[in-house]
mmCIF file of C-alpha atoms in Angstrom:
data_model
loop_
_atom_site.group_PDB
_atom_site.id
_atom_site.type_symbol
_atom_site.label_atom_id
_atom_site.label_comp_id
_atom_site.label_asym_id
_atom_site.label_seq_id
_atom_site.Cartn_x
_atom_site.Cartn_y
_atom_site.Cartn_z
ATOM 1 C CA UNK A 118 0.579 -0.052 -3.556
ATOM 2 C CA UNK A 119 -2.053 2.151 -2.449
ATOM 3 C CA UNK A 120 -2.960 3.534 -6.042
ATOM 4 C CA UNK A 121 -3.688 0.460 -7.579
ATOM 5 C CA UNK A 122 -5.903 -0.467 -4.504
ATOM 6 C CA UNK A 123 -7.744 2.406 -4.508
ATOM 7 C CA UNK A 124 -7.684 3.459 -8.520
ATOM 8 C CA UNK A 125 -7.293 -0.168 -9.782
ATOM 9 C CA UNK A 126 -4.798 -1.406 -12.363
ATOM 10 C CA UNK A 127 -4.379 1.534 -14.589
ATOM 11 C CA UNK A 128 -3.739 3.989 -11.390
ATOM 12 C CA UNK A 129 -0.889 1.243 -10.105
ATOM 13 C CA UNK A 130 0.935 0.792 -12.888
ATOM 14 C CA UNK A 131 1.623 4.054 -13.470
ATOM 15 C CA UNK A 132 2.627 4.509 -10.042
ATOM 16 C CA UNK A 133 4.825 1.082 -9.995
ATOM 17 C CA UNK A 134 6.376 2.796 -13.127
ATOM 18 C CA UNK A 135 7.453 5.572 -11.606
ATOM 19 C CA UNK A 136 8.311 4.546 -8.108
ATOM 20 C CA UNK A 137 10.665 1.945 -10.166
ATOM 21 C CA UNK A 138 12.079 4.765 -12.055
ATOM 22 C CA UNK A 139 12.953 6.365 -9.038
ATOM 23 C CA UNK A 140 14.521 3.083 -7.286
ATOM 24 C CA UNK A 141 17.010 2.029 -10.371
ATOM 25 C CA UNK A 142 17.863 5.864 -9.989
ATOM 26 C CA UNK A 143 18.941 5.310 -6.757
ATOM 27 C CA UNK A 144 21.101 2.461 -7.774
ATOM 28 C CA UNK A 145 22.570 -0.343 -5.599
ATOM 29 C CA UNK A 146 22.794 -3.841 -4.878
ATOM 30 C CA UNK A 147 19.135 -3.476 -4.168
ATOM 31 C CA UNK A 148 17.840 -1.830 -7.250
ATOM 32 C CA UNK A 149 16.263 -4.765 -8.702
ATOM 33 C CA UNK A 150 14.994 -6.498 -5.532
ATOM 34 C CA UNK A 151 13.505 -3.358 -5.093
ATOM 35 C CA UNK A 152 11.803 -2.575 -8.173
ATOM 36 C CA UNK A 153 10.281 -6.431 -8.208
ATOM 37 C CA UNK A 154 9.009 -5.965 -4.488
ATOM 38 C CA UNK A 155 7.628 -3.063 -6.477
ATOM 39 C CA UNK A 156 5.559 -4.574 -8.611
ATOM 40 C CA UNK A 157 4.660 -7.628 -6.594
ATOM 41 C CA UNK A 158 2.665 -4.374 -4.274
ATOM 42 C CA UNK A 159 1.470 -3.127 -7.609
ATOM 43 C CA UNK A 160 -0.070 -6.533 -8.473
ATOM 44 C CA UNK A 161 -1.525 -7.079 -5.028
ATOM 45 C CA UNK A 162 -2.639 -3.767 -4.664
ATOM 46 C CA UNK A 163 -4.856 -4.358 -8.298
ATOM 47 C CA UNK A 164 -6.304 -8.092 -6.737
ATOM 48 C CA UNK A 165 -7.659 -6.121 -3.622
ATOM 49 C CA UNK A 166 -9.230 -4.204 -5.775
ATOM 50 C CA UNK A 167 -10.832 -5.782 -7.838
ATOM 51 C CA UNK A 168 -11.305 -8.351 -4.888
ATOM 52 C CA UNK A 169 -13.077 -5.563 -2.737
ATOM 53 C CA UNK A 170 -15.294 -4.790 -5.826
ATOM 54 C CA UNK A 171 -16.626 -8.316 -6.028
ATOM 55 C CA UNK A 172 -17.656 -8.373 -2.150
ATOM 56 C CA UNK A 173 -20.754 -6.643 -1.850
ATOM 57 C CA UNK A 174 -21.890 -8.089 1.618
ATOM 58 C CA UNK A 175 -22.580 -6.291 4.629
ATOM 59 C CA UNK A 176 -19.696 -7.795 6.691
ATOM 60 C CA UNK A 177 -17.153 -6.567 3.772
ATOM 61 C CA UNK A 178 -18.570 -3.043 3.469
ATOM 62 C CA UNK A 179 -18.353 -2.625 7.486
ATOM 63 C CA UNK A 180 -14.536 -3.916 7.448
ATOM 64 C CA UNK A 181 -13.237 -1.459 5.470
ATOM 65 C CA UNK A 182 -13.741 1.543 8.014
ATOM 66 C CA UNK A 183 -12.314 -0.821 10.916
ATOM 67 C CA UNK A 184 -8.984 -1.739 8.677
ATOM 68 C CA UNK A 185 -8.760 1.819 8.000
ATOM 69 C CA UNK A 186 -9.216 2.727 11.851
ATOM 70 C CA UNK A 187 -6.278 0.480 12.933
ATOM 71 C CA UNK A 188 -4.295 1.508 10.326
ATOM 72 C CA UNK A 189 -4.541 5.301 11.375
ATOM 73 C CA UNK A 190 -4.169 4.228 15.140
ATOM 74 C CA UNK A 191 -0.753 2.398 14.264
ATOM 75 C CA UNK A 192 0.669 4.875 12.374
ATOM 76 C CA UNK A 193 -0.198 7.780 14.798
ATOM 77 C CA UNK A 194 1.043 5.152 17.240
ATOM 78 C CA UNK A 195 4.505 5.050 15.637
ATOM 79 C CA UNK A 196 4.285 9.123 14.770
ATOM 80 C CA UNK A 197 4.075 9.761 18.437
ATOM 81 C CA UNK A 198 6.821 6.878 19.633
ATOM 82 C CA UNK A 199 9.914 10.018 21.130
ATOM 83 C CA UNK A 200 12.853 10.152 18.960
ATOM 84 C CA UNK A 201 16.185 10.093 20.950
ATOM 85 C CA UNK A 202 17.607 13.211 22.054
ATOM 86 C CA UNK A 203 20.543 14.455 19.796
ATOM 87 C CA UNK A 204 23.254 15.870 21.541
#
């Protein structure tokens, strides 16, 4: 999850809490595959973290603009992919 990569463990949690919440609302035979793939993102999310805290080297500080860079160009990538025509 994005909040607890960005605003560590406290930030992710309470963001894995709620987007739980909001799964077992939705119900199904998915619910609690869903809330556990939930908090697997939560936990990986808090390791990057506090992962990309520990590296304080030049090559780590200079990947983290290029990640984000090919992250925006895929997703304006798929954003600008045509949607069929309804008829």
């Amino acid at each position: 999850m994005a909040a607890s990569a960005f605003g560590g463990l406290p930030s992710g949690a309470l963001a894995a809490i709620i987007a739980s919440l909001g799964r077992l609302v939705l119900g199904g035979v998915g619910a609690p595959i869903g809330v556990v793939s939930i908090a697997i993102a939560a936990v990986l999310g808090a390791v990057l973290n506090w992962v990309g805290g520990q590296l304080v080297t030049r090559l780590a500080r200079t990947c983290w603009p290029l990640v984000m860079g090919v992250a925006l160009g895929v997703t304006s990538t798929a954003l600008g992919l045509p949607f069929p025509a309804s008829r």
